[in-house]
Coordinates of C-alpha atoms in Angstrom, one line a residue:
M1 CA 37.6 -2.4 21.9
E2 CA 39.9 -0.1 21.4
S3 CA 42.5 -2.1 23.9
I4 CA 42.2 -4.7 21.8
F5 CA 45.3 -5.2 19.4
H6 CA 43.8 -6.1 15.6
E7 CA 46.3 -6.6 12.8
K8 CA 44.0 -6.2 9.4
Q9 CA 45.0 -8.0 5.7
E10 CA 47.6 -7.3 4.1
G11 CA 48.2 -10.0 0.9
S12 CA 48.2 -13.4 2.0
L13 CA 49.6 -12.7 5.4
C14 CA 47.6 -14.2 7.6
A15 CA 50.1 -16.7 9.3
Q16 CA 51.2 -13.9 9.7
H17 CA 48.7 -11.7 11.4
C18 CA 46.9 -14.5 13.0
L19 CA 49.4 -15.2 15.4
N20 CA 50.1 -11.6 15.8
N21 CA 46.2 -11.4 17.3
L22 CA 47.1 -14.5 19.4
L23 CA 49.3 -13.0 21.2
Q24 CA 47.9 -9.5 21.1
G25 CA 50.7 -7.7 20.1
E26 CA 53.8 -7.3 16.9
Y27 CA 55.1 -10.8 17.8
F28 CA 57.0 -12.4 14.2
S29 CA 56.8 -10.5 11.0
P30 CA 57.2 -12.3 7.6
V31 CA 61.2 -12.8 7.3
E32 CA 61.0 -14.4 10.9
L33 CA 58.4 -17.1 10.1
S34 CA 60.2 -17.4 6.5
S35 CA 63.1 -18.3 8.6
I36 CA 61.7 -21.1 10.3
A37 CA 60.0 -22.4 7.2
H38 CA 63.8 -22.9 5.9
Q39 CA 64.8 -24.7 9.0
L40 CA 61.6 -27.4 7.9
D41 CA 62.1 -27.6 3.9
E42 CA 65.9 -27.9 5.4
E43 CA 64.8 -30.7 7.8
E44 CA 62.9 -31.9 6.4
R45 CA 65.3 -32.6 3.3
M46 CA 67.7 -34.8 5.3
R47 CA 65.6 -37.2 6.2
M48 CA 64.6 -37.5 2.7
A49 CA 68.6 -38.4 1.9
E50 CA 68.6 -40.7 4.7
G51 CA 67.2 -42.5 1.5
G52 CA 70.2 -41.7 -0.6
V53 CA 70.8 -38.5 -1.8
T54 CA 70.6 -40.4 -5.5
S55 CA 67.3 -41.6 -4.6
E56 CA 64.1 -40.9 -7.2
D57 CA 62.3 -39.4 -4.2
Y58 CA 65.2 -37.4 -3.1
R59 CA 65.7 -35.8 -6.4
T60 CA 61.8 -35.3 -6.6
F61 CA 61.5 -33.6 -3.4
L62 CA 64.4 -31.4 -4.6
Q63 CA 62.2 -30.6 -7.9
Q64 CA 59.0 -29.9 -5.7
P65 CA 58.9 -25.6 -4.1
S66 CA 58.3 -25.5 -0.6
G67 CA 55.0 -27.0 1.4
N68 CA 56.0 -24.3 4.1
M69 CA 55.4 -21.3 2.7
D70 CA 54.7 -19.2 -0.1
D71 CA 56.1 -16.0 -2.7
S72 CA 52.5 -14.8 -1.1
G73 CA 53.3 -15.2 1.8
F74 CA 51.6 -18.6 2.9
F75 CA 53.1 -20.6 5.9
S76 CA 52.3 -24.5 6.6
I77 CA 50.5 -24.8 10.1
Q78 CA 53.7 -26.6 11.3
V79 CA 55.6 -22.7 10.6
I80 CA 52.5 -21.7 12.9
S81 CA 52.7 -24.8 15.3
N82 CA 56.9 -23.9 15.5
A83 CA 56.2 -20.2 16.2
L84 CA 54.1 -21.2 18.6
K85 CA 56.7 -23.2 20.9
V86 CA 58.6 -20.6 21.4
W87 CA 56.1 -19.5 23.5
G88 CA 55.7 -22.5 24.6
L89 CA 52.4 -23.1 23.7
E90 CA 50.6 -26.3 21.1
L91 CA 48.6 -26.8 19.6
I92 CA 45.9 -29.8 19.8
L93 CA 43.3 -29.8 17.3
F94 CA 39.7 -29.8 18.0
N95 CA 37.8 -32.5 16.7
S96 CA 40.6 -35.5 17.5
P97 CA 39.4 -37.7 19.1
E98 CA 41.7 -37.5 22.4
Y99 CA 40.3 -34.4 22.9
Q100 CA 36.7 -35.6 22.1
R101 CA 37.0 -37.4 25.1
L102 CA 38.5 -34.9 27.0
R103 CA 34.1 -33.4 26.8
I104 CA 36.3 -29.8 27.3
D105 CA 33.1 -26.9 27.4
P106 CA 34.8 -24.8 24.6
I107 CA 33.9 -21.6 26.7
N108 CA 37.1 -22.9 29.1
E109 CA 39.2 -22.3 26.7
R110 CA 41.4 -19.7 26.7
S111 CA 42.3 -18.7 21.9
F112 CA 41.6 -21.4 19.2
I113 CA 42.6 -21.3 15.5
C114 CA 41.3 -21.7 12.7
N115 CA 42.2 -22.9 9.1
Y116 CA 40.8 -22.6 5.8
K117 CA 42.1 -23.5 2.5
E118 CA 45.2 -20.7 2.6
H119 CA 43.7 -18.2 5.3
W120 CA 44.3 -18.7 9.7
F121 CA 42.5 -16.7 12.0
T122 CA 42.5 -16.1 15.7
V123 CA 39.2 -17.4 18.2
R124 CA 39.8 -15.3 22.0
K125 CA 38.7 -14.8 25.0
L126 CA 40.3 -12.3 26.3
G127 CA 38.9 -11.1 30.2
K128 CA 35.4 -12.5 30.3
Q129 CA 34.5 -12.2 26.8
W130 CA 35.4 -14.0 23.9
F131 CA 36.3 -12.0 20.2
N132 CA 36.3 -12.6 16.8
L133 CA 40.1 -11.4 15.8
N134 CA 39.9 -12.3 11.6
S135 CA 42.5 -9.9 10.5
L136 CA 39.5 -9.9 7.4
L137 CA 37.3 -8.0 10.2
T138 CA 37.6 -4.4 9.7
G139 CA 37.8 -4.4 14.1
P140 CA 37.2 -6.8 16.7
E141 CA 33.6 -9.1 16.4
L142 CA 32.6 -9.7 19.3
I143 CA 31.2 -14.1 20.6
S144 CA 29.0 -13.7 23.6
D145 CA 30.0 -17.9 25.1
T146 CA 25.7 -18.9 24.2
Y147 CA 27.2 -18.9 20.8
L148 CA 30.4 -19.2 21.1
A149 CA 30.0 -23.5 20.5
L150 CA 26.9 -23.0 17.7
F151 CA 30.1 -20.5 16.2
L152 CA 32.9 -23.2 15.5
A153 CA 30.7 -25.8 14.8
Q154 CA 29.6 -23.5 11.7
L155 CA 32.7 -23.0 11.2
Q156 CA 33.3 -26.9 10.9
Q157 CA 30.5 -27.7 8.0
E158 CA 32.0 -24.8 6.5
G159 CA 35.3 -27.0 6.7
Y160 CA 37.5 -25.0 9.2
S161 CA 40.0 -26.9 10.9
I162 CA 40.4 -25.9 14.9
F163 CA 42.8 -26.1 16.7
V164 CA 43.1 -25.5 20.8
V165 CA 45.9 -23.6 22.3
K166 CA 47.2 -25.1 25.2
G167 CA 49.6 -23.3 27.1
D168 CA 49.0 -19.8 29.1
L169 CA 49.4 -17.2 26.7
P170 CA 51.6 -13.4 27.9
D171 CA 50.0 -10.9 29.4
C172 CA 48.1 -8.7 27.6
E173 CA 47.0 -4.8 28.5
A174 CA 43.4 -5.7 26.2
D175 CA 43.5 -9.3 28.9
Q176 CA 43.9 -7.2 32.3
L177 CA 41.4 -3.7 31.2
L178 CA 38.2 -6.5 29.5
Q179 CA 39.1 -9.0 33.3
M180 CA 36.9 -5.1 35.1
I181 CA 34.6 -4.4 32.6
R182 CA 32.3 -6.0 30.2
V183 CA 32.2 -4.3 27.0
Q184 CA 29.3 -4.1 24.5
Q185 CA 29.1 -4.3 20.3
M186 CA 26.2 -2.5 19.4
H187 CA 26.8 -2.6 15.2
R188 CA 29.0 -5.9 14.2
P189 CA 32.1 -4.8 12.3
K190 CA 32.5 -6.2 8.7
L191 CA 34.6 -8.2 6.4
I192 CA 36.8 -5.5 5.0
G193 CA 35.8 -6.2 0.9
E194 CA 32.8 -5.0 2.6
E195 CA 33.2 -1.8 3.4
L196 CA 35.9 -1.5 0.6
A197 CA 32.6 -2.1 -1.3
Q198 CA 30.3 0.1 0.3
L199 CA 33.7 3.1 0.1
K200 CA 33.5 3.0 -3.3
E201 CA 29.9 3.5 -3.4
Q202 CA 29.5 6.2 -2.1
R203 CA 33.3 7.8 -3.7
V204 CA 30.5 7.1 -6.6
Q205 CA 26.8 8.9 -5.0
K206 CA 29.4 11.5 -3.9
T207 CA 31.4 12.1 -7.9
D208 CA 28.5 11.9 -9.0
L209 CA 26.1 14.7 -6.3
E210 CA 29.1 16.6 -7.4
R211 CA 28.8 16.7 -10.8
V212 CA 25.2 17.1 -11.4
L213 CA 26.3 20.4 -8.5
E214 CA 28.9 21.9 -11.3
A215 CA 26.2 21.6 -14.2
N216 CA 24.3 23.0 -11.6
D217 CA 26.9 26.6 -10.6
G218 CA 26.3 23.9 -7.2
S219 CA 23.9 26.7 -5.8
G220 CA 21.4 24.1 -5.7
M221 CA 19.5 25.6 -8.7
L222 CA 16.8 22.2 -9.2
D223 CA 15.6 23.1 -6.6
E224 CA 15.0 26.2 -7.9
D225 CA 13.8 25.1 -11.4
E226 CA 10.3 22.4 -9.8
E227 CA 9.9 25.1 -8.1
D228 CA 8.9 27.7 -11.1
L229 CA 7.9 24.3 -13.1
Q230 CA 5.0 24.3 -9.5
R231 CA 4.3 28.2 -10.0
A232 CA 4.2 27.8 -13.2
L233 CA 1.8 24.9 -13.6
A234 CA -0.5 27.0 -11.0
L235 CA -0.7 30.3 -13.3
S236 CA -1.5 28.2 -15.8
R237 CA -4.5 25.7 -13.9
Q238 CA -5.4 29.8 -13.0
E239 CA -5.4 31.3 -16.6
I240 CA -7.4 27.8 -17.8
D241 CA -10.1 28.4 -15.5
L242 CA -10.6 32.1 -15.7
E243 CA -10.7 31.6 -19.0
D244 CA -13.3 28.2 -18.8
E245 CA -15.7 30.3 -16.8
E246 CA -15.2 33.8 -19.2
A247 CA -16.3 31.3 -22.2
D248 CA -19.6 29.4 -20.3
L249 CA -20.5 32.9 -19.7
R250 CA -20.1 33.7 -24.0
R251 CA -22.4 30.8 -24.0
A252 CA -24.7 32.1 -21.4
I253 CA -24.9 35.4 -23.1
Q254 CA -25.1 33.4 -26.2
L255 CA -28.3 31.1 -26.2
S256 CA -30.1 34.2 -24.2
M257 CA -29.7 35.8 -27.2
Q258 CA -31.4 33.5 -29.1
G259 CA -33.8 33.0 -27.0
T260 CA -34.7 36.1 -26.8
S261 CA -34.6 36.5 -30.8
R262 CA -37.0 33.7 -31.1
N263 CA -39.0 34.8 -28.8
I264 CA -38.8 38.7 -31.2
C265 CA -40.0 36.7 -34.3
Q266 CA -43.3 35.3 -32.7
D267 CA -43.5 38.7 -31.1
I268 CA -43.0 40.9 -34.5
P269 CA -45.5 40.4 -36.9
Q270 CA -44.7 38.2 -40.5
T271 CA -46.7 40.9 -43.3
S272 CA -43.2 41.1 -45.5
G273 CA -43.3 37.5 -45.4
T274 CA -39.3 36.8 -45.2
H275 CA -36.6 36.9 -41.6
L276 CA -34.8 39.3 -39.8
T277 CA -31.0 37.7 -39.8
S278 CA -29.1 36.9 -36.5
E279 CA -27.4 39.9 -37.1
E280 CA -30.4 42.0 -37.7
L281 CA -31.8 41.0 -35.1
R282 CA -29.1 41.5 -32.5
K283 CA -28.7 44.7 -34.0
R284 CA -32.5 44.8 -32.7
R285 CA -31.5 44.0 -29.2
E286 CA -28.1 46.1 -29.0
A287 CA -30.7 49.3 -30.4
Y288 CA -33.4 48.5 -27.3
F289 CA -29.7 48.1 -25.0
E290 CA -30.1 51.0 -25.8
K291 CA -32.1 53.2 -25.5
E292 CA -33.5 51.5 -22.1
Q293 CA -29.4 52.9 -21.3
Q294 CA -30.2 56.5 -22.2
K295 CA -33.8 56.3 -20.3
R296 CA -32.3 55.3 -17.0
Q297 CA -29.8 58.1 -17.6
Q298 CA -32.7 60.8 -17.9
Q299 CA -34.9 59.9 -14.8
Q300 CA -31.1 60.6 -13.6
Q301 CA -30.6 63.1 -14.2
Q302 CA -33.6 64.2 -13.5
Q303 CA -33.3 62.7 -10.1
Q304 CA -30.4 65.3 -9.9
D305 CA -31.9 68.6 -10.7
P306 CA -32.0 71.4 -7.9
P307 CA -34.8 71.4 -5.7
G308 CA -35.7 74.6 -7.1
H309 CA -37.3 72.8 -9.3
P310 CA -41.2 71.9 -9.4
C311 CA -41.8 68.6 -8.0
E312 CA -43.1 65.4 -10.3
K313 CA -46.1 63.4 -9.4
P314 CA -44.5 60.5 -8.2
N315 CA -44.8 57.7 -11.4
T316 CA -45.6 54.6 -9.5
S317 CA -45.5 52.8 -13.2
S318 CA -43.7 49.8 -13.7
G319 CA -41.1 52.2 -15.5
A320 CA -40.6 54.2 -12.8
L321 CA -39.3 51.1 -10.5
D322 CA -37.1 49.4 -13.7
S323 CA -35.0 52.9 -13.4
D324 CA -34.8 52.9 -10.4
L325 CA -33.5 49.6 -9.9
G326 CA -31.5 50.7 -13.0
D327 CA -29.5 53.4 -10.7
A328 CA -28.8 50.8 -7.5
M329 CA -27.9 48.7 -10.0
S330 CA -24.2 48.4 -11.9
E331 CA -23.6 47.3 -14.9
E332 CA -22.2 44.2 -13.7
D333 CA -25.4 43.6 -12.3
M334 CA -27.6 45.2 -15.3
L335 CA -25.8 42.5 -17.4
Q336 CA -26.5 39.9 -14.9
A337 CA -30.1 40.1 -14.9
A338 CA -30.6 41.0 -18.9
V339 CA -28.7 37.0 -18.9
T340 CA -31.6 35.8 -17.0
M341 CA -35.0 37.3 -17.5
S342 CA -33.6 36.2 -21.2
L343 CA -33.4 32.5 -19.9
E344 CA -36.9 33.0 -17.6
T345 CA -38.1 33.5 -21.5
V346 CA -36.1 30.3 -22.9
R347 CA -38.1 28.2 -21.2
S348 CA -40.8 29.8 -21.2
N349 CA -40.5 29.3 -25.0
F350 CA -39.7 25.6 -24.6
K351 CA -42.8 25.0 -22.5
T352 CA -44.9 27.0 -24.9
E353 CA -43.8 24.3 -27.7
G354 CA -43.8 21.0 -25.5
K355 CA -47.7 22.2 -24.7
K356 CA -48.0 22.4 -28.8

């Protein structure tokens, strides 16, 4: 594909690009095509003058702009045809009755020139393959033999005029190379406008990225901030879970104390005719636990006395079992046991009230 000569669009010089892509080289310049256009204008003026230089048609012709070229770089089919005559080439209208009667398969031709409004481009066979050499494309477009007829028919439906180039084209390097090898095209070339739009979008995205990086000192602070935020959220969830567990434990203790309070109130004789407040019940409960703790400490101290002291008779009462159990239990285990006992008491009281 690199050996194929392909001029890209500059201004409105599509006629020049069309001819050079057809001949595969820089054969024509705008100056040379303008010279051909001026020569055609002069020939037309001379024909009009034959009817009289004072005639209305002649004066109207002189006032009209050239029909063979304009300031934008456009050149007419007459200019292109005359330029090709220099190389012994001739243009025949593809859809003319004369050509259609020949019933020639398009793949048996060598090249076509296509025109729509003021745009010209070439479709040419190089080696054994066809290529669309439109100057509006970023590069040559490969056309398969089976697709060529469909491609030309599609151009005709879109309003294009198609001309068959008859004659021997000058030799070129691409034609010689592609006679020996066949090329494959993985991606269709884009229109120049599409490529420019894509490049512009990439520049805008790059500018936005540079602006963001600059705002964050270009060190990927966005990722670091996001990671810090995730870590903070995880820690906060852990703290909330811990607070929930502590709150559940406090509620359990409170319920157990309330249940024990109701039990104590039932056990205490109501001789005075007054009820204990919740604060008094709490204090009595704390005093009870302190007294039990002191007993356990005394029993533990007795067990640690030297062997010379007289041994006490093993006590098999429930108090001794409680002291042994208390020695083996930590404060947390004792608290959990107290909560469990209180909850069992509450359940027992509820059952008793239910029976009543």
